[in-house]
Tab-separated table of C-alpha atoms in Angstrom:
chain	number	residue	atom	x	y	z
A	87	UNK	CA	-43.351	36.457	15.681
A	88	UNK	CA	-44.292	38.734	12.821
A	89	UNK	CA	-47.027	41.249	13.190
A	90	UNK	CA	-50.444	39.505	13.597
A	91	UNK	CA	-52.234	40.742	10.011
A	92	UNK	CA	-49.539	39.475	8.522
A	93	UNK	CA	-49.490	35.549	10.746
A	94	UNK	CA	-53.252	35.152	10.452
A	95	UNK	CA	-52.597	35.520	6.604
A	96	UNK	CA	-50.133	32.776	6.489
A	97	UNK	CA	-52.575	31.085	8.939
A	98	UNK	CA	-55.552	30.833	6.469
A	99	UNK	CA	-53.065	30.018	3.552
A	100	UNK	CA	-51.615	26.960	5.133
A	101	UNK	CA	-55.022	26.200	5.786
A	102	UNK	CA	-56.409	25.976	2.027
A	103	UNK	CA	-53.336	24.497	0.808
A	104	UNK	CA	-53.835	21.886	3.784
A	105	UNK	CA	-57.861	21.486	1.892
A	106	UNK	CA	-56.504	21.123	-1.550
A	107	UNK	CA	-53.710	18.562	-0.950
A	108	UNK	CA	-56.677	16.341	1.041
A	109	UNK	CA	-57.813	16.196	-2.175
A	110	UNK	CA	-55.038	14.269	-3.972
A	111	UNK	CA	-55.099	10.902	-3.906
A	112	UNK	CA	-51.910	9.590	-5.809
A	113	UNK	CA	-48.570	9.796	-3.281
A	114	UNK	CA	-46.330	10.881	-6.151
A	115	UNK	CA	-48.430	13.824	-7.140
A	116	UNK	CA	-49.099	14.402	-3.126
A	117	UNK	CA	-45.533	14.475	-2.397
A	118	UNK	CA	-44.716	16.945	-5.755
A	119	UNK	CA	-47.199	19.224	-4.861
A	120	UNK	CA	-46.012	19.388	-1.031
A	121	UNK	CA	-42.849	20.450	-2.104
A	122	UNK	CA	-44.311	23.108	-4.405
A	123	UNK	CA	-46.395	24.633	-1.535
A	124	UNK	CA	-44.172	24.369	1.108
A	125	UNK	CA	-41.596	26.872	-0.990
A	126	UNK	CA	-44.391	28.982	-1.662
A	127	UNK	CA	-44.804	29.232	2.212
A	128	UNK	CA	-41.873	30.730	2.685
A	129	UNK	CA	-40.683	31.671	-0.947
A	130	UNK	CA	-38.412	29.431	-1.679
A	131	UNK	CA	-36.393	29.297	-4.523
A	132	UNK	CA	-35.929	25.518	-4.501
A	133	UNK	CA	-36.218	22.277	-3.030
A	134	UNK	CA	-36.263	18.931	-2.498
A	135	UNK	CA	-38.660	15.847	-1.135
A	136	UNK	CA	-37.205	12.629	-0.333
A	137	UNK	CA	-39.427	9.372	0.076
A	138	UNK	CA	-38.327	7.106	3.549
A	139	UNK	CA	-38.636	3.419	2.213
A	140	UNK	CA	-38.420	1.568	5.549
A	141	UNK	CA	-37.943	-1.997	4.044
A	142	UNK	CA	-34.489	-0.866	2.102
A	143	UNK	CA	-34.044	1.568	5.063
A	144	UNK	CA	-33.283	4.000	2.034
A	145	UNK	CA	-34.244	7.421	1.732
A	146	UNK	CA	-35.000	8.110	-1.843
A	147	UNK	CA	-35.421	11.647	-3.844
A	148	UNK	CA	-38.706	12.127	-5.119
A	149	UNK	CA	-39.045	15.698	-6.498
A	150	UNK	CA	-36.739	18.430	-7.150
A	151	UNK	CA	-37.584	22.300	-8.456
A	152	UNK	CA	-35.378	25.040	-8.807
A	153	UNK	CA	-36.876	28.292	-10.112
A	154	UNK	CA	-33.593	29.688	-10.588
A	155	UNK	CA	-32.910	26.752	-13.364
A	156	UNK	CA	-35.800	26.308	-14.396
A	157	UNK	CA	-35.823	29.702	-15.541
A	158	UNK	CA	-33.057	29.113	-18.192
A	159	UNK	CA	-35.394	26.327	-19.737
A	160	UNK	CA	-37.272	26.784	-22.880
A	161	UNK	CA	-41.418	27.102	-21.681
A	162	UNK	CA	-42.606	23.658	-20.893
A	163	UNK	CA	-39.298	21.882	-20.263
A	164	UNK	CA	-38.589	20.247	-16.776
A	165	UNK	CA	-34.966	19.848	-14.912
A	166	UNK	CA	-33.384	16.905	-16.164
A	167	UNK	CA	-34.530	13.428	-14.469
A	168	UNK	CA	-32.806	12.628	-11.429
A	169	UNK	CA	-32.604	9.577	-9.015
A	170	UNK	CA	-30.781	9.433	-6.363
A	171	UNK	CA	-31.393	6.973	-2.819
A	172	UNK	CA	-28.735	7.035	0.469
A	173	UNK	CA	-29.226	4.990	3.614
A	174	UNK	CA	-29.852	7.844	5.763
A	175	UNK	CA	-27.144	8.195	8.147
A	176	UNK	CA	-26.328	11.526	10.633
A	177	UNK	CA	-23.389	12.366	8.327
A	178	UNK	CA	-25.770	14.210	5.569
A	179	UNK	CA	-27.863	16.687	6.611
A	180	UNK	CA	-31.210	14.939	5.728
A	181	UNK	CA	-29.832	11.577	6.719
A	182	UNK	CA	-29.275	13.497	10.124
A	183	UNK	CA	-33.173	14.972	10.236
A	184	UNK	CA	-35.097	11.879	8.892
A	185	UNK	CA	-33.034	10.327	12.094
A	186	UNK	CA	-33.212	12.314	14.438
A	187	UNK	CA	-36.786	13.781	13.720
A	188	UNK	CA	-35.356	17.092	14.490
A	189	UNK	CA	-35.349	20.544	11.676
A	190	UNK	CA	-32.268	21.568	10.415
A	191	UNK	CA	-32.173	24.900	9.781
A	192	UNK	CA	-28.829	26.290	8.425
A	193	UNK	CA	-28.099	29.891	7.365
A	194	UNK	CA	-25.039	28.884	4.955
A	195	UNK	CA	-24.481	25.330	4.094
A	196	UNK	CA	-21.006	26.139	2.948
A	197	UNK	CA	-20.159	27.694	6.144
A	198	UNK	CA	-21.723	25.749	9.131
A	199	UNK	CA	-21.277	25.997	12.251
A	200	UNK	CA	-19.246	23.583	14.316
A	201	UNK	CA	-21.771	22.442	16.899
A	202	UNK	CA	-25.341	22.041	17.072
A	203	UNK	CA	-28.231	21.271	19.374
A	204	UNK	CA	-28.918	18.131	19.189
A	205	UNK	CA	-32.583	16.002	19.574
A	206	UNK	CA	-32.132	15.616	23.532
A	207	UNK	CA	-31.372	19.201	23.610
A	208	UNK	CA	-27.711	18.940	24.402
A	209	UNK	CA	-24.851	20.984	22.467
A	210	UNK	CA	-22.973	18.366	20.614
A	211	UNK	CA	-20.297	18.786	17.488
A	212	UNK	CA	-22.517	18.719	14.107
A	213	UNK	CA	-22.041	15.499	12.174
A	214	UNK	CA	-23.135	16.377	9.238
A	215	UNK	CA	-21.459	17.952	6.261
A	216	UNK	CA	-23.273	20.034	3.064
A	217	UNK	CA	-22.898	17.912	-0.056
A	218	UNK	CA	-21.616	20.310	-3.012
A	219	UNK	CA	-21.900	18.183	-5.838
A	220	UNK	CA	-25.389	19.093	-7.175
A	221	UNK	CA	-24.435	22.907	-6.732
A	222	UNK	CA	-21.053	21.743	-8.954
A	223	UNK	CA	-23.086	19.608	-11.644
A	224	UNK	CA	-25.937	22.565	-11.587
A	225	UNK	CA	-23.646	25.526	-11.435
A	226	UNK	CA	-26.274	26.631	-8.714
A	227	UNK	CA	-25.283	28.052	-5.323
A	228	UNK	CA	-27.565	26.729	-2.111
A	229	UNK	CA	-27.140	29.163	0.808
A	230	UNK	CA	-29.625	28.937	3.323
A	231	UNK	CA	-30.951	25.569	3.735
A	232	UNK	CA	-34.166	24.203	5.711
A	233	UNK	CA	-35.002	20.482	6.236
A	234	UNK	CA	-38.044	19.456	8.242
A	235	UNK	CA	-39.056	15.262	8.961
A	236	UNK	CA	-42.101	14.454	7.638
A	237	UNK	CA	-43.766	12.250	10.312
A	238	UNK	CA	-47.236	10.209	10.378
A	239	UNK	CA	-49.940	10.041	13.201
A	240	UNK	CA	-47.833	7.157	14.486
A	241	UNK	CA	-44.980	8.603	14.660
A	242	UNK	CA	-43.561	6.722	11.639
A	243	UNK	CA	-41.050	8.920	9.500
A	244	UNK	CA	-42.496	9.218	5.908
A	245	UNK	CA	-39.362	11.465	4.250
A	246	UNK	CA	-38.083	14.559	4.653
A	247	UNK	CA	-38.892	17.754	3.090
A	248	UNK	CA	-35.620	19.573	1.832
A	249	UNK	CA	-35.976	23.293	1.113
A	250	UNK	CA	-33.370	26.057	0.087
A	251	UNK	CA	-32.420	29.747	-0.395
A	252	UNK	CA	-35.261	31.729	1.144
A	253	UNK	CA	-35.296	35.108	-0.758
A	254	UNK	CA	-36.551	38.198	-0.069
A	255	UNK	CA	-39.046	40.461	-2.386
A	256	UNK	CA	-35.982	41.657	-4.070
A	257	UNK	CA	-35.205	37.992	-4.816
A	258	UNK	CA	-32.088	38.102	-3.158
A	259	UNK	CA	-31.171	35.236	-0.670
A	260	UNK	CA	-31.780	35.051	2.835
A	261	UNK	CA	-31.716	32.564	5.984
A	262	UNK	CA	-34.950	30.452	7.128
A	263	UNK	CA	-35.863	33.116	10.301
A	264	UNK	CA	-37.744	31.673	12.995
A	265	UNK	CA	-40.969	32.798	11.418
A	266	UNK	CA	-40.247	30.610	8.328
A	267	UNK	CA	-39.254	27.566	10.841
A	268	UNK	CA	-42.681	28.391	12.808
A	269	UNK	CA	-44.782	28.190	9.003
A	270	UNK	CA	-43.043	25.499	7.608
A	271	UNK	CA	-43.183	23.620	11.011
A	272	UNK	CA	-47.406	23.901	10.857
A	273	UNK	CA	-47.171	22.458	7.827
A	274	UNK	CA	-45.342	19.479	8.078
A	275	UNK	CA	-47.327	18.781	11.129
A	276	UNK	CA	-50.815	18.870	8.886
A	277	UNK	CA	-49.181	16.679	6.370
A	278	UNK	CA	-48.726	12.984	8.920
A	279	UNK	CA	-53.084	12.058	8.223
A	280	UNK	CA	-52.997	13.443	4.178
A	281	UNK	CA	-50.359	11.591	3.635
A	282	UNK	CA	-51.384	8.569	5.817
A	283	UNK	CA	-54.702	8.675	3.300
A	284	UNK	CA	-52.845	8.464	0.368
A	285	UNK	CA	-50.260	6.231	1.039
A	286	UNK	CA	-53.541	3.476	2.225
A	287	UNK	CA	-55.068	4.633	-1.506
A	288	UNK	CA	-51.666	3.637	-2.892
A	289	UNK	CA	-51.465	0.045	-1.207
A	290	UNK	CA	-54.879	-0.719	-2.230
A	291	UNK	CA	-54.214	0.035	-5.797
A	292	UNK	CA	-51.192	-1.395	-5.443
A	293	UNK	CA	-52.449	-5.053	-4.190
A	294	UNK	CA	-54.683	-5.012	-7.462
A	295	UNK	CA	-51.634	-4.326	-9.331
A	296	UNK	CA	-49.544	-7.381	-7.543
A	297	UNK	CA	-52.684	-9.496	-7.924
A	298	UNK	CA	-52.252	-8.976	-11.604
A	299	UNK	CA	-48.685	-9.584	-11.339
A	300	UNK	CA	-48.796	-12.816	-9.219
A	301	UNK	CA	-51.163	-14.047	-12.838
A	302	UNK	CA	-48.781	-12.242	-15.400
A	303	UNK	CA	-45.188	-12.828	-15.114
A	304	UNK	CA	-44.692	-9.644	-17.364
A	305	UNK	CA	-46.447	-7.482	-15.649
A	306	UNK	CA	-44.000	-6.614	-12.876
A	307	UNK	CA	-43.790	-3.716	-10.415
A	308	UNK	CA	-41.041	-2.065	-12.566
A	309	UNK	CA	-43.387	-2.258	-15.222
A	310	UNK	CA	-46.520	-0.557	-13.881
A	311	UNK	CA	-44.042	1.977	-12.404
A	312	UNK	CA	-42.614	3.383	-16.101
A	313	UNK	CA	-46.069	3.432	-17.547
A	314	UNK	CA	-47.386	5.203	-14.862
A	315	UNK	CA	-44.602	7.806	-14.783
A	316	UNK	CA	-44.309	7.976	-18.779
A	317	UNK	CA	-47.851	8.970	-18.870
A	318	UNK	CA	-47.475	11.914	-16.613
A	319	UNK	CA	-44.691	12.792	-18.557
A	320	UNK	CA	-46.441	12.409	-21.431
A	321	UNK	CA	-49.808	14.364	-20.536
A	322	UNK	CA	-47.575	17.281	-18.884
A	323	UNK	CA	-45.748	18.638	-21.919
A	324	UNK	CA	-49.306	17.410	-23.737
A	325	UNK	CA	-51.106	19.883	-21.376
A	326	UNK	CA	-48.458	22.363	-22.022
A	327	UNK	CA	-48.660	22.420	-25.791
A	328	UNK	CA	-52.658	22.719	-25.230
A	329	UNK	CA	-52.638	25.515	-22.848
A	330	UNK	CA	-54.712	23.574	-20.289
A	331	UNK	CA	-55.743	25.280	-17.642
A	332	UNK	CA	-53.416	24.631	-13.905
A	333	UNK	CA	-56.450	23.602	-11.982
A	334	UNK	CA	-57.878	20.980	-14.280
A	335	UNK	CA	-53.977	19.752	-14.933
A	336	UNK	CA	-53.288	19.055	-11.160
A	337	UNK	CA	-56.912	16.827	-11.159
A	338	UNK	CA	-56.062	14.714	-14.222
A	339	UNK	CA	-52.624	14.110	-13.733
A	340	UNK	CA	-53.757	12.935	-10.167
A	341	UNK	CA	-56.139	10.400	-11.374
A	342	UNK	CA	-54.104	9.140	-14.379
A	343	UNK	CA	-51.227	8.023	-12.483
A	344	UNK	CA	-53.539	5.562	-10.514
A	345	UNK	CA	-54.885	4.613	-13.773
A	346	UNK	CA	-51.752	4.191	-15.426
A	347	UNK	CA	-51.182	1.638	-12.991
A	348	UNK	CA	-54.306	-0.310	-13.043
A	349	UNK	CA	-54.275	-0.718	-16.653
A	350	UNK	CA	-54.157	-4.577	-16.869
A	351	UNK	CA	-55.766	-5.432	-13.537
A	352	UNK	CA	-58.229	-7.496	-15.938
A	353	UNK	CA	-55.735	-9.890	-16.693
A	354	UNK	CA	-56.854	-11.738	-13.433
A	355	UNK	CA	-59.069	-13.443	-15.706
A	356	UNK	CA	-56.951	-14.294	-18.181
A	357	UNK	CA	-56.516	-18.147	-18.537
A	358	UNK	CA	-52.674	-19.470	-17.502
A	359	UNK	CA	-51.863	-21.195	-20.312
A	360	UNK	CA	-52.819	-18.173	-22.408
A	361	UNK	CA	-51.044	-15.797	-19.954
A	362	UNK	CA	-48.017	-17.472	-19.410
A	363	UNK	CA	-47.777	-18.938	-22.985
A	364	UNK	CA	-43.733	-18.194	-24.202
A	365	UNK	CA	-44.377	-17.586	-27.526
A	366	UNK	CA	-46.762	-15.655	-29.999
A	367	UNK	CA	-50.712	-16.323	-29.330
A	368	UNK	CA	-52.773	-17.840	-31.923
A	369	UNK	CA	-55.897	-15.743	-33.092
A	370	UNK	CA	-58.613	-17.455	-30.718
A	371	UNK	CA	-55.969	-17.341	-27.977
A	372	UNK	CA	-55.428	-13.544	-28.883
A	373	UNK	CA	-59.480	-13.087	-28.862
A	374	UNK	CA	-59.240	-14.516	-25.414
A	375	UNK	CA	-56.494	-12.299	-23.909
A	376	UNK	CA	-58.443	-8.927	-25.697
A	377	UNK	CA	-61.005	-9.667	-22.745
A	378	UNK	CA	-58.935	-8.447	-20.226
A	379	UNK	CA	-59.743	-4.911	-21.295
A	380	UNK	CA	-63.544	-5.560	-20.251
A	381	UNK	CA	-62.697	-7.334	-17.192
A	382	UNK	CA	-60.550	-4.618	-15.634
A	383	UNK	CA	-63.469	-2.099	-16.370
A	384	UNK	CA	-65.958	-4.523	-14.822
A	385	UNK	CA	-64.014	-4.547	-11.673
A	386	UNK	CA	-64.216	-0.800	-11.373
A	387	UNK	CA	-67.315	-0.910	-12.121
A	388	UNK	CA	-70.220	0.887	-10.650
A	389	UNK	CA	-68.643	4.016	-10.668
A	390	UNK	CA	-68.123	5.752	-7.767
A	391	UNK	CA	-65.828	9.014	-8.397
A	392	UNK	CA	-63.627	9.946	-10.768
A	393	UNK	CA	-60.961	8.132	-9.755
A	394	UNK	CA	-62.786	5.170	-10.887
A	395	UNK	CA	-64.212	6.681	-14.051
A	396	UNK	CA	-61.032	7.141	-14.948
A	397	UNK	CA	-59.428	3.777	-14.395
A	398	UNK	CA	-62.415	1.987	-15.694
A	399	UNK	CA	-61.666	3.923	-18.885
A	400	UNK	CA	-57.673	3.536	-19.574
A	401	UNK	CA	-57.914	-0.445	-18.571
A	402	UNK	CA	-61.262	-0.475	-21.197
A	403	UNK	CA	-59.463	1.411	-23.792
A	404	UNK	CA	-56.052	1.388	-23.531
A	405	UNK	CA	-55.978	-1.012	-26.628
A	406	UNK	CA	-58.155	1.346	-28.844
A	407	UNK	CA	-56.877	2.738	-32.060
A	408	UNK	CA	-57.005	6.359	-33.430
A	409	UNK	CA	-57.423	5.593	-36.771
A	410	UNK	CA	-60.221	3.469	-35.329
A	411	UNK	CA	-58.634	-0.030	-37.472
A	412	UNK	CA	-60.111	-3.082	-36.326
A	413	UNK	CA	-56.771	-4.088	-34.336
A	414	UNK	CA	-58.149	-1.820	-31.751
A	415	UNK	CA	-59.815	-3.117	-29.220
A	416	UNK	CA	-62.800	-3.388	-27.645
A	417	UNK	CA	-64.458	-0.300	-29.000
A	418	UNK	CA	-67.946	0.073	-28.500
A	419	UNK	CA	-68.715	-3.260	-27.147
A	420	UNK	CA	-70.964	-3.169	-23.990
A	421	UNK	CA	-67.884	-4.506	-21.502
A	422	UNK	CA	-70.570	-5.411	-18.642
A	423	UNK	CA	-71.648	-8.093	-21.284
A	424	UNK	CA	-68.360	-10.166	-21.886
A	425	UNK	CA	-67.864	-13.298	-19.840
A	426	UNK	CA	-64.522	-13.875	-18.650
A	427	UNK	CA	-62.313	-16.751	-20.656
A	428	UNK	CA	-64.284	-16.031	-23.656
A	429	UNK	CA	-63.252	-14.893	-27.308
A	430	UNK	CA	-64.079	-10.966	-27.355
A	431	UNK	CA	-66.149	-10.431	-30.264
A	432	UNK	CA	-65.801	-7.410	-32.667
A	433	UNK	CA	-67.204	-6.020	-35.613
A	434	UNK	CA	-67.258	-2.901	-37.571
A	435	UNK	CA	-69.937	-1.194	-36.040
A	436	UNK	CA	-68.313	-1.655	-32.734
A	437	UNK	CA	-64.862	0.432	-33.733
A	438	UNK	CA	-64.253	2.978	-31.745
A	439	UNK	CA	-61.896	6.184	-33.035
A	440	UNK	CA	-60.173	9.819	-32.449
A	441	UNK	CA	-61.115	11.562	-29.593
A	442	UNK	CA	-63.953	9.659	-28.414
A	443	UNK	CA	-61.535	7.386	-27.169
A	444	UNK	CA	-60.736	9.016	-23.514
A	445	UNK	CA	-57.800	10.961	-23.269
A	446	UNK	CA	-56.260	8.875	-20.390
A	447	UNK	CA	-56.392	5.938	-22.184
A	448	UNK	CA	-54.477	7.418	-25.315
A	449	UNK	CA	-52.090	8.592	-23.049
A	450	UNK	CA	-51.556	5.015	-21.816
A	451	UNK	CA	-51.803	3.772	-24.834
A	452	UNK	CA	-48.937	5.231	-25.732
A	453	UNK	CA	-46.849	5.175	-22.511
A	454	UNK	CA	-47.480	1.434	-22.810
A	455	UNK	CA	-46.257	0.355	-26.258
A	456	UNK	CA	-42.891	2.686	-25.534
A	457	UNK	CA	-42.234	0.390	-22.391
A	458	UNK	CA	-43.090	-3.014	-24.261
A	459	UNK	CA	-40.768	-2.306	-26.978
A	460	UNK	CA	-38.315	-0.661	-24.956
A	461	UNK	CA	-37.672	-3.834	-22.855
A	462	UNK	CA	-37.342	-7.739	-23.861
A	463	UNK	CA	-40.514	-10.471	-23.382
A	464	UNK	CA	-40.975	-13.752	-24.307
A	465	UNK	CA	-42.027	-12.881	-27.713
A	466	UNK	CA	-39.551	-10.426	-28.823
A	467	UNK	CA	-36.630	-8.670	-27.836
A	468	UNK	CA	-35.682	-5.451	-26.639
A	469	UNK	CA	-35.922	-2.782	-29.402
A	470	UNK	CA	-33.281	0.056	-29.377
A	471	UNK	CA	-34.704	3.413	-28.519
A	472	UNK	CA	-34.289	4.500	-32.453
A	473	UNK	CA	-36.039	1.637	-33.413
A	474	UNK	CA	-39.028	2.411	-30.725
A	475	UNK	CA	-39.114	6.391	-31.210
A	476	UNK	CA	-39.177	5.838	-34.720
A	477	UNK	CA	-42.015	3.421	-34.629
A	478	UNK	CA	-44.146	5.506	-32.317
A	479	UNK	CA	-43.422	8.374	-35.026
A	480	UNK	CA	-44.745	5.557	-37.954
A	481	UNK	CA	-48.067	5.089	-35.752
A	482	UNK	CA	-48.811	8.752	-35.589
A	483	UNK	CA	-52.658	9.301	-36.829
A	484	UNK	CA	-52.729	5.599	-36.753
A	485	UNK	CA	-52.173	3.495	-33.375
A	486	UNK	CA	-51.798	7.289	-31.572
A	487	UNK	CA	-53.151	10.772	-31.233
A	488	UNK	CA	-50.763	12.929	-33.801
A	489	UNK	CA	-50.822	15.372	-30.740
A	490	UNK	CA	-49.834	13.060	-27.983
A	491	UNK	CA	-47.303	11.882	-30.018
A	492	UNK	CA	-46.199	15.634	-30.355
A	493	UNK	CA	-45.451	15.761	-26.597
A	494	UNK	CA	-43.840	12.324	-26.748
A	495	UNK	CA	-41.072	13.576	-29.405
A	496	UNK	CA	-40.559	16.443	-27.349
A	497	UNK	CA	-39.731	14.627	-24.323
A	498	UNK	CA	-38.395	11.274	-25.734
A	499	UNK	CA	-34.844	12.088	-23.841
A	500	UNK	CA	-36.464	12.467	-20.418
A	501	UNK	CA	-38.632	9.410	-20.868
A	502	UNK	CA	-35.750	7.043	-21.873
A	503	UNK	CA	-33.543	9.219	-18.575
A	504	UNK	CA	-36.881	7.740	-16.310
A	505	UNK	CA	-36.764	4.159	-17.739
A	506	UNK	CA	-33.012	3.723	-17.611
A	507	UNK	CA	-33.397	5.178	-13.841
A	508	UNK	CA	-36.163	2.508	-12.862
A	509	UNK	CA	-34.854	-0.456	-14.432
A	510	UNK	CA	-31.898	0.432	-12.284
A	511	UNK	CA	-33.259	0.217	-8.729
């Protein structure tokens, strides 16, 4: 063990990263920012987290960072979009940990050894091999390699946390020593109840979401999923470009991808044979279906946290204008007043513009009309992505904040990478 001055320091820093992650309450941003912290543990240069989905018995990439990479990258550009999902099996190496509940830790992936210790504790020939076709795509080269289960209070495997080349302070690469193993190991085991808490915060929001979707045949699962991710996408390079602070970025990117995905709860309320009308909606019907803005707000309504602030305000305004036109929708209007299955009245005075419409919900806004016209409904069909990124560009200072519609141009590649990847699973 290292010298104690040295343990009781990474002691007390597990120990606030362990406080700030119990304050995230999406999974996706949970599970990014574990991998962040965890290479930061042990300096890392990169890393993966996979996601165990126990119904497809799949284990699914979440995140990926490389510092190395990332450092050829022009400021505020990400690695390119990746997907990947395996049935875990003991011939990979995190197949072999998310099975066997067991750490791998491997001093060169490209030369391992022949046998192992196994999970009973027995020496047994390794059945695993390193996978060099990321390293060949990349032109990276992963050396030392640690991968640790990620396990709930039950026992239940939730992924496994992937990271490689440890380096020294001269940045050169070393092995995963048993003190690395020891910090790394502490952390995982902190990680079964945070996760637990927002994994249950996910499933609640995400029964709202299938409630809508049992109503709305076009609001699927797949859908909710690309808005949500579009408008992190969107606010990142946003927050970039506007020099916002770290701290306040990791709190409002948590919230907005819960709110991203509530943003037409409200349609609950929505009469059928408006709903699930094939065809375009006559104006009363149209007056009608503009109500579902008020409804979602009413259901998270009072206001509890910020969570809820924050959803109330993207399902509210999510159909609000810039230019403030009198398309937008509902503006001003006092949403605790409008009675479900009624026309949504709106007049001038009621327009609501700029930036006192709420920055999440111009976000989703946005994110939202890229997905509709990006994909085919009863109405329309699918628009080519010229045809969308060009429109988007048309509605600038119009239907969309000139500045979100900065980031959007600057990331339209990595946006159409993420729908192509979704619509795929």
């Amino acid at each position: 063990m290292v010298e104690s001055s040295i343990h009781k320091i990474k002691i007390e820093q597990i120990a606030e990263i362990e406080k700030e992650l119990r304050e995230i309450h999406d999974v996706d941003v949970l599970l990014e920012n574990i991998l962040t912290f965890a290479r930061k543990i042990v300096n890392a240069d990169a890393g993966s987290i996979y996601e165990y989905d126990s119904k497809e018995n799949l284990l699914k990439i979440r995140y990926s960072q490389n510092d190395t990479i990332q450092s050829r990258l022009a400021p505020g550009e990400k690695l390119p979009f990746s997907s990947y999902r395996m049935i875990p099996t003991t011939q990979s190496i995190s197949g072999y940990c998310a099975l066997s509940k067991k750490i791998v830790n491997i001093v060169d992936v490209y030369n391992l050894d022949e046998f192992i210790i196994d999970a009973s504790g027995q020496k047994t020939r390794r059945p695993y091999e390193f996978n060099s076709n990321t390293d060949n795509a990349s032109g990276y080269h992963t050396q030392s390699m640690l991968t640790i289960p990620l396990i709930m209070t039950n026992g239940r495997i939730l992924g496994v946390l992937q990271i490689i080349n440890a380096q020294d302070e001269q940045n050169n690469v070393i092995p995963f020593d048993t003190d690395a193993e020891y910090y790394i190991s502490q952390f995982a085991n902190k990680l079964g109840s945070i996760y637990e808490y927002a994994y249950l915060t996910r499933m609640n929001i995400d029964r709202l979401v299938k409630m809508a979707g049992f109503r709305d045949p076009r609001e699927t699962g797949a859908h909710v999923e690309r808005v949500s991710s579009f408008a992190i996408e969107i606010y990142d390079r946003y927050a970039v470009n506007k020099k916002i602070p770290e701290n306040e970025v990791k709190k409002f990117r948590d919230n907005l991808r819960m709110a991203a995905r509530c943003h037409d709860v409200g349609k609950v309320a929505v009469p059928d044979e408006i709903l699930k009308k094939e065809g375009r909606l006559t104006d009363d019907e149209y007056d009608i279906m503009k109500g579902h803005t008020c409804v979602g707000a009413q259901i998270f309504t009072p206001v509890e946290n910020d969570v809820d602030r924050m959803v109330r305000d993207v399902c509210l305004h999510h159909h609000d204008r810039w230019d403030g036109g009198s398309r937008g929708y509902p503006g001003n209007f006092n949403y605790m007043d409008y009675i479900p299955e009624t026309k949504m009245p709106h007049v001038i005075e009621q327009e609501l513009c700029g930036t006192d419409i709420p920055l999440a919900a111009r976000i989703v806004s946005l994110a939202d009309v890229y997905d509709a016209l990006r994909h085919k409904r009863c109405y329309k069909d699918e628009w080519t992505v010229d045809d969308t990124v060009q429109e988007i560009k048309n509605q600038s200072g119009k239907q969309f904040d000139p500045e979100l519609v900065e980031a959007f141009m600057q990331i339209k590649n990595r946006l159409e990478d993420i729908n192509q990847s979704i619509d795929s699973l």
